[in-house]
PDB file of C-alpha atoms in Angstrom:
ATOM      1  CA  MET A  23     -45.528  52.931  41.903  1.00  0.00           C
ATOM      2  CA  ALA A  24     -43.646  50.182  43.735  1.00  0.00           C
ATOM      3  CA  GLY A  25     -46.729  47.969  43.595  1.00  0.00           C
ATOM      4  CA  TYR A  26     -47.165  48.539  39.868  1.00  0.00           C
ATOM      5  CA  LEU A  27     -43.491  47.809  39.172  1.00  0.00           C
ATOM      6  CA  HIS A  28     -43.695  44.630  41.259  1.00  0.00           C
ATOM      7  CA  GLN A  29     -46.838  43.440  39.426  1.00  0.00           C
ATOM      8  CA  LEU A  30     -45.297  44.300  36.072  1.00  0.00           C
ATOM      9  CA  ARG A  31     -42.120  42.413  36.896  1.00  0.00           C
ATOM     10  CA  ASP A  32     -44.179  39.384  37.909  1.00  0.00           C
ATOM     11  CA  ARG A  33     -46.161  39.522  34.656  1.00  0.00           C
ATOM     12  CA  LEU A  34     -42.956  39.917  32.626  1.00  0.00           C
ATOM     13  CA  ASP A  35     -41.397  36.960  34.446  1.00  0.00           C
ATOM     14  CA  HIS A  36     -44.428  34.913  33.365  1.00  0.00           C
ATOM     15  CA  GLY A  37     -44.056  35.725  29.672  1.00  0.00           C
ATOM     16  CA  GLU A  38     -45.850  39.024  29.192  1.00  0.00           C
ATOM     17  CA  ALA A  39     -44.145  41.265  26.652  1.00  0.00           C
ATOM     18  CA  ILE A  40     -43.655  44.992  26.348  1.00  0.00           C
ATOM     19  CA  SER A  41     -43.162  47.348  23.402  1.00  0.00           C
ATOM     20  CA  GLY A  42     -42.705  51.022  22.695  1.00  0.00           C
ATOM     21  CA  PRO A  43     -39.912  53.561  22.782  1.00  0.00           C
ATOM     22  CA  ALA A  44     -39.535  53.248  26.556  1.00  0.00           C
ATOM     23  CA  ALA A  45     -39.801  49.441  26.704  1.00  0.00           C
ATOM     24  CA  ARG A  46     -36.140  48.858  27.604  1.00  0.00           C
ATOM     25  CA  ARG A  47     -36.213  51.598  30.266  1.00  0.00           C
ATOM     26  CA  MET A  48     -39.376  50.037  31.676  1.00  0.00           C
ATOM     27  CA  LEU A  49     -37.681  46.626  31.881  1.00  0.00           C
ATOM     28  CA  GLN A  50     -34.729  48.228  33.670  1.00  0.00           C
ATOM     29  CA  ALA A  51     -37.078  50.004  36.081  1.00  0.00           C
ATOM     30  CA  THR A  52     -38.842  46.751  37.002  1.00  0.00           C
ATOM     31  CA  ARG A  53     -35.491  45.076  37.672  1.00  0.00           C
ATOM     32  CA  ALA A  54     -34.159  48.008  39.687  1.00  0.00           C
ATOM     33  CA  ALA A  55     -37.302  48.263  41.808  1.00  0.00           C
ATOM     34  CA  GLY A  56     -37.226  44.519  42.455  1.00  0.00           C
ATOM     35  CA  THR A  57     -33.583  44.619  43.468  1.00  0.00           C
ATOM     36  CA  ARG A  58     -33.997  47.624  45.747  1.00  0.00           C
ATOM     37  CA  PHE A  59     -37.438  47.194  47.287  1.00  0.00           C
ATOM     38  CA  GLU A  60     -38.883  43.702  46.730  1.00  0.00           C
ATOM     39  CA  GLY A  61     -40.286  42.049  49.839  1.00  0.00           C
ATOM     40  CA  MET A  62     -39.539  45.035  52.055  1.00  0.00           C
ATOM     41  CA  PHE A  63     -41.652  47.332  54.125  1.00  0.00           C
ATOM     42  CA  LEU A  64     -40.529  50.743  53.008  1.00  0.00           C
ATOM     43  CA  SER A  65     -39.499  53.386  55.474  1.00  0.00           C
ATOM     44  CA  PRO A  66     -40.520  56.982  54.761  1.00  0.00           C
ATOM     45  CA  ARG A  67     -36.985  57.623  53.521  1.00  0.00           C
ATOM     46  CA  GLN A  68     -37.145  54.657  51.122  1.00  0.00           C
ATOM     47  CA  VAL A  69     -40.550  55.800  49.853  1.00  0.00           C
ATOM     48  CA  ARG A  70     -39.085  59.245  49.098  1.00  0.00           C
ATOM     49  CA  ALA A  71     -36.149  57.580  47.327  1.00  0.00           C
ATOM     50  CA  LEU A  72     -38.545  55.523  45.239  1.00  0.00           C
ATOM     51  CA  LEU A  73     -40.712  58.500  44.357  1.00  0.00           C
ATOM     52  CA  THR A  74     -37.760  60.705  43.418  1.00  0.00           C
ATOM     53  CA  ASP A  75     -35.660  58.154  41.522  1.00  0.00           C
ATOM     54  CA  PRO A  76     -35.918  59.241  37.876  1.00  0.00           C
ATOM     55  CA  ALA A  77     -35.344  55.689  36.617  1.00  0.00           C
ATOM     56  CA  LEU A  78     -38.393  54.407  38.521  1.00  0.00           C
ATOM     57  CA  GLN A  79     -40.931  57.012  37.398  1.00  0.00           C
ATOM     58  CA  VAL A  80     -43.435  54.610  35.846  1.00  0.00           C
ATOM     59  CA  HIS A  81     -47.083  55.620  35.661  1.00  0.00           C
ATOM     60  CA  ASP A  82     -49.744  53.282  34.303  1.00  0.00           C
ATOM     61  CA  ASN A  83     -52.367  54.938  32.094  1.00  0.00           C
ATOM     62  CA  PRO A  84     -54.933  52.254  31.246  1.00  0.00           C
ATOM     63  CA  ARG A  85     -57.313  54.768  29.615  1.00  0.00           C
ATOM     64  CA  ALA A  86     -54.634  55.515  27.012  1.00  0.00           C
ATOM     65  CA  PHE A  87     -53.559  51.842  26.818  1.00  0.00           C
ATOM     66  CA  LEU A  88     -49.979  52.601  27.891  1.00  0.00           C
ATOM     67  CA  ALA A  89     -47.556  53.158  30.709  1.00  0.00           C
ATOM     68  CA  CYS A  90     -45.398  56.255  30.943  1.00  0.00           C
ATOM     69  CA  ASN A  91     -41.768  55.743  31.941  1.00  0.00           C
ATOM     70  CA  TYR A  92     -41.526  59.431  32.715  1.00  0.00           C
ATOM     71  CA  ASP A  93     -38.454  61.376  31.685  1.00  0.00           C
ATOM     72  CA  PRO A  94     -39.278  65.102  31.739  1.00  0.00           C
ATOM     73  CA  ALA A  95     -36.700  65.876  29.032  1.00  0.00           C
ATOM     74  CA  ARG A  96     -38.533  63.558  26.608  1.00  0.00           C
ATOM     75  CA  ALA A  97     -42.108  64.213  27.725  1.00  0.00           C
ATOM     76  CA  LEU A  98     -44.508  65.564  25.126  1.00  0.00           C
ATOM     77  CA  CYS A  99     -47.258  66.054  27.717  1.00  0.00           C
ATOM     78  CA  HIS A 100     -45.310  69.102  28.933  1.00  0.00           C
ATOM     79  CA  PRO A 101     -44.540  70.999  25.728  1.00  0.00           C
ATOM     80  CA  GLY A 102     -42.490  73.642  27.526  1.00  0.00           C
ATOM     81  CA  ARG A 103     -40.490  70.990  29.418  1.00  0.00           C
ATOM     82  CA  ASP A 104     -39.874  73.570  32.076  1.00  0.00           C
ATOM     83  CA  ALA A 105     -39.055  72.985  35.705  1.00  0.00           C
ATOM     84  CA  GLY A 106     -42.523  74.109  36.799  1.00  0.00           C
ATOM     85  CA  PRO A 107     -44.707  72.183  39.236  1.00  0.00           C
ATOM     86  CA  ALA A 108     -45.975  69.781  36.549  1.00  0.00           C
ATOM     87  CA  ALA A 109     -42.461  68.736  35.487  1.00  0.00           C
ATOM     88  CA  GLY A 110     -42.180  66.273  38.391  1.00  0.00           C
ATOM     89  CA  HIS A 111     -44.845  63.947  37.002  1.00  0.00           C
ATOM     90  CA  PRO A 112     -46.557  63.311  33.685  1.00  0.00           C
ATOM     91  CA  SER A 113     -49.874  64.770  32.629  1.00  0.00           C
ATOM     92  CA  LEU A 114     -51.623  61.464  31.979  1.00  0.00           C
ATOM     93  CA  ASP A 115     -54.579  63.234  30.405  1.00  0.00           C
ATOM     94  CA  ARG A 116     -52.261  64.623  27.716  1.00  0.00           C
ATOM     95  CA  CYS A 117     -50.432  61.496  26.513  1.00  0.00           C
ATOM     96  CA  ASN A 118     -49.071  61.963  23.018  1.00  0.00           C
ATOM     97  CA  PRO A 119     -48.675  58.792  20.916  1.00  0.00           C
ATOM     98  CA  ALA A 120     -45.325  60.078  19.576  1.00  0.00           C
ATOM     99  CA  CYS A 121     -43.806  60.426  23.056  1.00  0.00           C
ATOM    100  CA  ALA A 122     -40.536  58.621  23.794  1.00  0.00           C
ATOM    101  CA  ASN A 123     -41.775  57.769  27.316  1.00  0.00           C
ATOM    102  CA  ILE A 124     -44.451  55.313  26.142  1.00  0.00           C
ATOM    103  CA  ALA A 125     -44.370  51.575  26.746  1.00  0.00           C
ATOM    104  CA  ARG A 126     -47.209  49.126  26.206  1.00  0.00           C
ATOM    105  CA  THR A 127     -47.652  45.717  27.764  1.00  0.00           C
ATOM    106  CA  ASP A 128     -49.674  42.779  26.503  1.00  0.00           C
ATOM    107  CA  THR A 129     -52.229  43.736  29.171  1.00  0.00           C
ATOM    108  CA  HIS A 130     -52.618  47.173  27.606  1.00  0.00           C
ATOM    109  CA  ILE A 131     -53.023  45.585  24.180  1.00  0.00           C
ATOM    110  CA  THR A 132     -55.689  43.181  25.463  1.00  0.00           C
ATOM    111  CA  ALA A 133     -57.689  46.167  26.717  1.00  0.00           C
ATOM    112  CA  LEU A 134     -57.016  47.969  23.440  1.00  0.00           C
ATOM    113  CA  HIS A 135     -58.427  44.998  21.484  1.00  0.00           C
ATOM    114  CA  ALA A 136     -61.559  45.076  23.636  1.00  0.00           C
ATOM    115  CA  GLU A 137     -61.990  48.788  22.920  1.00  0.00           C
ATOM    116  CA  THR A 138     -61.454  48.194  19.196  1.00  0.00           C
ATOM    117  CA  ALA A 139     -64.140  45.480  19.214  1.00  0.00           C
ATOM    118  CA  ARG A 140     -66.515  47.811  21.070  1.00  0.00           C
ATOM    119  CA  LEU A 141     -65.898  50.556  18.507  1.00  0.00           C
ATOM    120  CA  ARG A 142     -66.401  48.151  15.586  1.00  0.00           C
ATOM    121  CA  ALA A 143     -69.725  47.022  17.070  1.00  0.00           C
ATOM    122  CA  GLU A 144     -70.816  50.637  17.446  1.00  0.00           C
ATOM    123  CA  ILE A 145     -69.709  51.413  13.880  1.00  0.00           C
ATOM    124  CA  ALA A 146     -71.885  48.543  12.603  1.00  0.00           C
ATOM    125  CA  SER A 147     -75.050  50.202  13.909  1.00  0.00           C
ATOM    126  CA  PRO A 148     -77.236  51.402  11.031  1.00  0.00           C
ATOM    127  CA  PHE A 149     -78.433  54.291  13.209  1.00  0.00           C
ATOM    128  CA  LEU A 150     -74.986  55.854  13.643  1.00  0.00           C
ATOM    129  CA  PRO A 151     -74.609  59.165  11.760  1.00  0.00           C
ATOM    130  CA  GLY A 152     -71.996  59.125   8.977  1.00  0.00           C
ATOM    131  CA  PRO A 153     -69.586  61.698  10.459  1.00  0.00           C
ATOM    132  CA  LEU A 154     -69.555  59.882  13.798  1.00  0.00           C
ATOM    133  CA  ARG A 155     -69.052  56.545  11.995  1.00  0.00           C
ATOM    134  CA  ASP A 156     -66.049  58.050  10.179  1.00  0.00           C
ATOM    135  CA  ARG A 157     -64.556  59.348  13.427  1.00  0.00           C
ATOM    136  CA  LEU A 158     -65.035  56.016  15.229  1.00  0.00           C
ATOM    137  CA  THR A 159     -63.591  54.119  12.249  1.00  0.00           C
ATOM    138  CA  GLN A 160     -60.539  56.351  12.324  1.00  0.00           C
ATOM    139  CA  ARG A 161     -60.127  55.724  16.063  1.00  0.00           C
ATOM    140  CA  ALA A 162     -60.546  51.937  15.675  1.00  0.00           C
ATOM    141  CA  ASP A 163     -58.053  51.876  12.781  1.00  0.00           C
ATOM    142  CA  GLY A 164     -55.547  53.866  14.866  1.00  0.00           C
ATOM    143  CA  LEU A 165     -55.902  51.448  17.766  1.00  0.00           C
ATOM    144  CA  GLN A 166     -55.432  48.514  15.391  1.00  0.00           C
ATOM    145  CA  GLN A 167     -52.191  50.085  14.116  1.00  0.00           C
ATOM    146  CA  ILE A 168     -50.939  50.360  17.698  1.00  0.00           C
ATOM    147  CA  ALA A 169     -51.762  46.681  18.304  1.00  0.00           C
ATOM    148  CA  SER A 170     -50.008  45.652  15.093  1.00  0.00           C
ATOM    149  CA  ARG A 171     -46.899  47.656  16.008  1.00  0.00           C
ATOM    150  CA  HIS A 172     -46.891  46.034  19.453  1.00  0.00           C
ATOM    151  CA  ALA A 173     -47.098  42.556  17.891  1.00  0.00           C
ATOM    152  CA  ARG A 174     -44.104  43.333  15.624  1.00  0.00           C
ATOM    153  CA  THR A 175     -41.855  44.985  18.220  1.00  0.00           C
ATOM    154  CA  ARG A 176     -42.729  43.370  21.555  1.00  0.00           C
ATOM    155  CA  VAL A 177     -39.939  42.008  23.726  1.00  0.00           C
ATOM    156  CA  THR A 178     -40.134  39.807  26.776  1.00  0.00           C
ATOM    157  CA  GLY A 179     -38.182  40.411  29.940  1.00  0.00           C
ATOM    158  CA  LYS A 180     -36.060  37.363  29.188  1.00  0.00           C
ATOM    159  CA  ALA A 181     -35.308  38.498  25.629  1.00  0.00           C
ATOM    160  CA  ALA A 182     -33.956  41.814  26.893  1.00  0.00           C
ATOM    161  CA  ASP A 183     -31.502  40.175  29.306  1.00  0.00           C
TER     162      ASP A 183
END
């Protein structure tokens, strides 16, 4: 988590942008992690502090083209939002696009564009059955909507200062 936050802060410092409902919290998390832990070897106590700090709970989910800035009270991956064993971390295999914990970086969107292009190439195959073509078209269109929303709402680390 510390490594991801450090890499993200570096990318943001070099002009990468971020979007999504949790974008501002993600920017704050990268700043806080940099202030508290940058350039340090972490002791076991500091590692525990990092892992238990609610503001720093950032989990990259490249398969879903997003990062989760996990707040259990807002998480849609845990519908019950109970204090059970899963409440301490997100269920990255259950990311919901309407979740308030989602943030997307330009890196996520680059991968999303590659997936959209792959889907469009598959859709163009004359051998693809109609129902599968419809499903893949729907998926590609949904990904394109995400990319368009990112382009409209993205903020850089400097713009959020």
